Coordinates of C-alpha atoms and ligand atoms in Angstrom, one line a residue:
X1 CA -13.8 -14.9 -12.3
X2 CA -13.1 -11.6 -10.3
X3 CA -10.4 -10.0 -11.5
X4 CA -11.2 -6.5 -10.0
X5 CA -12.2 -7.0 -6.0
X6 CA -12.3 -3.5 -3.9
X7 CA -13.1 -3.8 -0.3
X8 CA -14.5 -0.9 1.8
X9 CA -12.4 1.5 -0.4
X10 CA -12.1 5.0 0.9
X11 CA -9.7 7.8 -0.1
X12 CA -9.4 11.1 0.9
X13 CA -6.9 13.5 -0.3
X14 CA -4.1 15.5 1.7
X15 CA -5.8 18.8 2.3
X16 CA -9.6 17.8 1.6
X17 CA -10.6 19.1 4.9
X18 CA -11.3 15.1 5.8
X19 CA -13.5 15.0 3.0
X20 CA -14.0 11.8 1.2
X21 CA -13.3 11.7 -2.5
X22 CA -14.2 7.4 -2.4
X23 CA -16.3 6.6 0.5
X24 CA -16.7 2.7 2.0
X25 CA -16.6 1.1 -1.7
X26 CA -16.9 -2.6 -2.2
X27 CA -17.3 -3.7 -6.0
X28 CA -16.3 -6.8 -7.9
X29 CA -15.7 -7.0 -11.3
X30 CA -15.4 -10.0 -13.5
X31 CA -13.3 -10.9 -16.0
X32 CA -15.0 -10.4 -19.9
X33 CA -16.9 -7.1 -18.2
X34 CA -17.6 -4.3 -19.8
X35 CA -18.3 -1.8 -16.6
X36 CA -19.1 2.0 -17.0
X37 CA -18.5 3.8 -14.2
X38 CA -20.9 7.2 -13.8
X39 CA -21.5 10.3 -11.7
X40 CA -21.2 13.9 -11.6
X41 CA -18.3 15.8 -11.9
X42 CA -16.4 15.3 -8.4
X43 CA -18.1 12.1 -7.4
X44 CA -14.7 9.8 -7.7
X45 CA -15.4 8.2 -10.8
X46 CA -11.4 8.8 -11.5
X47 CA -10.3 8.3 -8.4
X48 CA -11.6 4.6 -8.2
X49 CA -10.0 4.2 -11.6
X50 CA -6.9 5.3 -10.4
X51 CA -7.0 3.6 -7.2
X52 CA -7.6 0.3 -9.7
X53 CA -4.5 1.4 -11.5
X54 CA -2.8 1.1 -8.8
X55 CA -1.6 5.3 -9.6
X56 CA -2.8 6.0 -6.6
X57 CA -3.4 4.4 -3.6
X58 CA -6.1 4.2 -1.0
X59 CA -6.4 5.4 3.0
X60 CA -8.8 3.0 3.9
X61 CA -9.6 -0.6 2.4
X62 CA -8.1 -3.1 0.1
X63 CA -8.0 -3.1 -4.0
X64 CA -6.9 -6.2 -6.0
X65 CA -6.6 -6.9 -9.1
X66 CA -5.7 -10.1 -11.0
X67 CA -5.4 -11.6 -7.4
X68 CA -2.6 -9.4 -6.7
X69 CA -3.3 -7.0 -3.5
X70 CA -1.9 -3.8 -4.8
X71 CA -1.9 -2.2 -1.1
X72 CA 1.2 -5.3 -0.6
X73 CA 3.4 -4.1 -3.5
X74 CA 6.3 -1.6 -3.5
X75 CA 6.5 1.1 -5.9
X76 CA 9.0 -0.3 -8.1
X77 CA 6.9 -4.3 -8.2
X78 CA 3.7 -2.4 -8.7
X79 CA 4.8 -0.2 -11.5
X80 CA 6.1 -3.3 -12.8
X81 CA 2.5 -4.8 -12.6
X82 CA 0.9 -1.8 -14.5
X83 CA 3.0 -2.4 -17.1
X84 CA 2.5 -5.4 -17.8
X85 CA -0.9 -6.1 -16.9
X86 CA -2.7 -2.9 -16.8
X87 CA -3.8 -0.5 -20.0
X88 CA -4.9 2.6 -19.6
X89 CA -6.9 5.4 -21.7
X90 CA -6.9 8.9 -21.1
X91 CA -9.5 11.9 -21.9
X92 CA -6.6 13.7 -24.0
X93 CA -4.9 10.6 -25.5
X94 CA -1.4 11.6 -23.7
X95 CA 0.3 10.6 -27.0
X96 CA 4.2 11.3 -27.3
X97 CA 4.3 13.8 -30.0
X98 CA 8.0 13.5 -30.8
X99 CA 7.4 9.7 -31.2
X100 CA 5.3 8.0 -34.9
X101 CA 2.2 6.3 -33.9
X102 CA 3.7 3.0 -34.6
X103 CA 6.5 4.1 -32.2
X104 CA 4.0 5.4 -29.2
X105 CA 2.4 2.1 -29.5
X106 CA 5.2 0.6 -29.2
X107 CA 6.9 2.3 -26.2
X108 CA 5.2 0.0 -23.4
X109 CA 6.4 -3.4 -25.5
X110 CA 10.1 -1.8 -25.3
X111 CA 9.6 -0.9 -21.6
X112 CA 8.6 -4.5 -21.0
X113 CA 11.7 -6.1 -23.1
X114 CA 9.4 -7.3 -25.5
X115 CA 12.0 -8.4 -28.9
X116 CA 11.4 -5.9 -31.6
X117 CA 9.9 -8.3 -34.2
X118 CA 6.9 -9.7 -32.1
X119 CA 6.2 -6.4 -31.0
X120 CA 6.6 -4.6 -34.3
X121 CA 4.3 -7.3 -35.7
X122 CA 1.6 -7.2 -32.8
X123 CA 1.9 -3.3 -32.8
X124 CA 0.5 -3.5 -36.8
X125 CA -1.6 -5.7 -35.5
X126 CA -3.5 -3.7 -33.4
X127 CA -3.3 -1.2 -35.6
X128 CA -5.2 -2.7 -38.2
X129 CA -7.4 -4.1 -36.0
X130 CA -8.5 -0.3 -34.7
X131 CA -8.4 0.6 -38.6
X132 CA -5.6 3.2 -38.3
X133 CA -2.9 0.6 -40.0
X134 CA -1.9 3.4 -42.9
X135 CA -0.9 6.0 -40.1
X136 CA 2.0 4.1 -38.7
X137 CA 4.5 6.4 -39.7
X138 CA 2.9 9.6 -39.4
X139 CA 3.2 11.7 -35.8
X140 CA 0.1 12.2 -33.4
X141 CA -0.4 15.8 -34.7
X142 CA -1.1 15.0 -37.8
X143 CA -4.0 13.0 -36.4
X144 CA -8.1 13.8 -35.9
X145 CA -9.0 13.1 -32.0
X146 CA -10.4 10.0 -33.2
X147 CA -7.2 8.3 -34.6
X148 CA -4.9 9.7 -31.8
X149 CA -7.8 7.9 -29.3
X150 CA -7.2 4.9 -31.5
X151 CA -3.9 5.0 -31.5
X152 CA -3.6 5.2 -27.2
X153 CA -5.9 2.0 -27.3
X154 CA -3.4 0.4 -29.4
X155 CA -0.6 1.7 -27.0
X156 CA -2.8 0.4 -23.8
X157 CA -3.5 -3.2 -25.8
X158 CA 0.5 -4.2 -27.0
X159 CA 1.1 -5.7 -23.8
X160 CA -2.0 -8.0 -23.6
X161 CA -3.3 -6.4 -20.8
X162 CA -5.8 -8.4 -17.8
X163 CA -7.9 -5.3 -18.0
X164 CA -8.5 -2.3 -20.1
X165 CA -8.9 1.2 -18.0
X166 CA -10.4 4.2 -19.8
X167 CA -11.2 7.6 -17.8
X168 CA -13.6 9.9 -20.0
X169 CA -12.0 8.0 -23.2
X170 CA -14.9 9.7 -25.7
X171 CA -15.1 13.0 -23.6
X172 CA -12.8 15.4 -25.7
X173 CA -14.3 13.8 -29.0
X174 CA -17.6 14.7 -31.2
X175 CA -20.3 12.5 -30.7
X176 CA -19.5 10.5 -34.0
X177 CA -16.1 9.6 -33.0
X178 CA -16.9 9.0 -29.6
X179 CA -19.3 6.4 -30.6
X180 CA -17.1 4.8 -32.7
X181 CA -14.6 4.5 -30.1
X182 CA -17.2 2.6 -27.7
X183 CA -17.5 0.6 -30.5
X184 CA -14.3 -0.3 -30.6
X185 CA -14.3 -0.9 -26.8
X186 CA -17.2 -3.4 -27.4
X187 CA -15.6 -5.1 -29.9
X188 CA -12.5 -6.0 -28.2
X189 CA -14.7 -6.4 -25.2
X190 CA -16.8 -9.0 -27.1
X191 CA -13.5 -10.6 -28.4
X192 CA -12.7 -11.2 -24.4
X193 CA -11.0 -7.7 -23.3
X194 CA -12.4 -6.3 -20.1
X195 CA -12.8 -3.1 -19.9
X196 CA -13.6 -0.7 -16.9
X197 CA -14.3 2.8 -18.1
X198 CA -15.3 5.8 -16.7
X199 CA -17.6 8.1 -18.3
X200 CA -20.5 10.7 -17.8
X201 CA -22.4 10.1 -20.9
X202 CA -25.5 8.4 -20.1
X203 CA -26.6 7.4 -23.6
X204 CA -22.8 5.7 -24.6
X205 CA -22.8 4.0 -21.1
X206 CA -26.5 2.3 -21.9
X207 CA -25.7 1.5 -25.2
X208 CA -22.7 -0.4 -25.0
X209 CA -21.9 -1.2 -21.5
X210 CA -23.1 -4.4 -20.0
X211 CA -22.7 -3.0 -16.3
X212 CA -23.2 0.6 -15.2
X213 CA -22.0 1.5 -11.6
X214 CA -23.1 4.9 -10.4
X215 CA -21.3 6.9 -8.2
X216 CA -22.3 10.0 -6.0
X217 CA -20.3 11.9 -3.2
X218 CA -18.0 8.9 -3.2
X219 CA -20.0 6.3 -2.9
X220 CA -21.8 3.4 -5.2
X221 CA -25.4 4.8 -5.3
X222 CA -26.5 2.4 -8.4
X223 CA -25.2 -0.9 -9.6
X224 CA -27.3 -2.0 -12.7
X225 CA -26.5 -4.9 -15.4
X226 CA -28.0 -4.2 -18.7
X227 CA -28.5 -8.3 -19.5
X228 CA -31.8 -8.2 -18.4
X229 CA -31.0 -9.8 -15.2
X230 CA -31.5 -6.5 -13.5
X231 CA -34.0 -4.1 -14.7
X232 CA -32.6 -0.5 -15.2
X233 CA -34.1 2.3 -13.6
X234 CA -36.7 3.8 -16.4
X235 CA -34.5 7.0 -17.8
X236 CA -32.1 4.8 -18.7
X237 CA -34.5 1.9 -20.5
X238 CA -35.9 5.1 -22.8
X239 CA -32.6 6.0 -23.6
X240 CA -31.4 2.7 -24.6
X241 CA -34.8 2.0 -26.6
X242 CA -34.0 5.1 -28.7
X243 CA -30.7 4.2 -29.2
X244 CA -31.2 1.4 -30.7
X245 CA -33.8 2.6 -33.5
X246 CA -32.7 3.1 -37.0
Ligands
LIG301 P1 -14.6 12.6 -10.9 O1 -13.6 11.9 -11.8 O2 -15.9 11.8 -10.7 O3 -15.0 14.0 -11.5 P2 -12.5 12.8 -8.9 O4 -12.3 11.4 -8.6 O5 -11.6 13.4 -9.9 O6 -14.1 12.9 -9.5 O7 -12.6 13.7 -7.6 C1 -13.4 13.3 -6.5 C2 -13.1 14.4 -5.4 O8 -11.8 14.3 -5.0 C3 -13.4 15.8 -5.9 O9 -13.9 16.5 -4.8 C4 -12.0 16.3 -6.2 O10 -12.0 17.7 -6.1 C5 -11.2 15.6 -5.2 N1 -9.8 15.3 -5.8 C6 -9.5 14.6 -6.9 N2 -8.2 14.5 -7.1 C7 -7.6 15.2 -6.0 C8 -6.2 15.5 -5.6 N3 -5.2 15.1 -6.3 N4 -6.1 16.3 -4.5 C9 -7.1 16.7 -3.8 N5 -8.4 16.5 -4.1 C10 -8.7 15.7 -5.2
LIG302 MG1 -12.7 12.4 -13.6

């Protein structure tokens, strides 16, 4: 099933000089993915994720997602829409800091009316699940980079979202806690989550993504599945070899 359909996306930002930050984009993703997006620095990788998350919207083309045409929606029905079927991850975790971690998690439950006793449970739910269930109390400062990324996948999961958005979600952690969080992201992912992220680590994208889209200058240059149905351009078969010995 698609649940992620752009069609001949472009977008170019106010005072670009006409220069295309997304350029003629088509991609489908399906439900149960787990897509990596990739690129340099500057080739749209967050753009398109924003353009997904309906945070910003395109000049040219048409994104839907979950069937819903976001171009069709006003501000106020497509913030509703994020909300309740959207979660997104950030580079820097964007946690509340006045707020415990059980109460960030909980903020998007609230916004969405949720009654305090499902969400309250569901909340330690998800917190156990991402291992952090003994830091409900305590406030995001307190917390390793790790954790606090834990913590805004909780936040980005309480409302059951269709699909899970990530921008760079390892890139302001060490390379141990950044593989643990891609863990994490396969988990849920093999538990039924999609998950589109965006990242430009090469060796976390082969390892646990099943899809890699690559992007340069604003447009999809590579679009390789790792299920063997498509081979993967060498560099990234000797990385994923390595990987995956002890
Ligand atoms: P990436 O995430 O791959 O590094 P971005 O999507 O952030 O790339 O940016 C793509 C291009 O669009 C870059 O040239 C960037 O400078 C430009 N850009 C991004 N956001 C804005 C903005 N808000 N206003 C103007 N230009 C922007
Ligand atoms: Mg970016």
């Amino acid at each position: 099933m698609t649940l992620v359909e752009l069609t001949q996306v472009s977008k170019t930002y106010a005072g670009a000089g006409g220069r295309a930050a997304l350029d003629d984009v088509s991609l489908d993703v399906d439900g149960g993915e787990l897509t990596a997006i990739m690129g340099p620095s500057g080739s749209g990788k967050s753009t398109l994720l924003n353009l997904v998350a309906g945070i910003d919207r395109p000049t040219g083309g048409r994104v839907r997602v979950g069937g819903e045409d976001l171009g069709r929606l006003s501000e106020g029905r497509l913030a509703r829409f994020r909300r309740a079927r959207l979660g997104f991850v950030f580079q820097f975790f964007n946690l509340l800091g006045n707020l415990t971690v059980l109460e960030n998690v909980l903020l998007p439950a609230q916004l969405e009316g949720t009654r305090p006793a499902p969400a309250r449970a569901r909340a330690m739910e998800l917190l156990a699940r991402l291992g952090i269930a003994e830091l409900a109390g305590h406030y995001p400062a307190r917390l390793s980079g790790g954790q606090q990324q834990r913590v805004a996948i909780a936040r980005a999961l309480i409302n059951r979202p269709a699909i899970l958005l990530a921008d760079e979600p390892t890139g302001a952690l060490d390379t141990h806690n950044g593989a643990q969080v891609m863990e994490l992201l396969e988990g849920l992912n093999r538990e039924g989550q999609t998950v589109l992220l965006v990242t430009h680590d090469a060796k976390l994208a082969t390892r646990y993504a099943g899809r890699i889209v690559t992007l340069i200058d604003g447009r999809v240059h590579d679009d390789s599945r790792l299920d063997g149905a498509r081979p993967l351009p060498e560099t990234m078969v000797t990385v994923r070899i390595k990987e995956e010995q002890p």
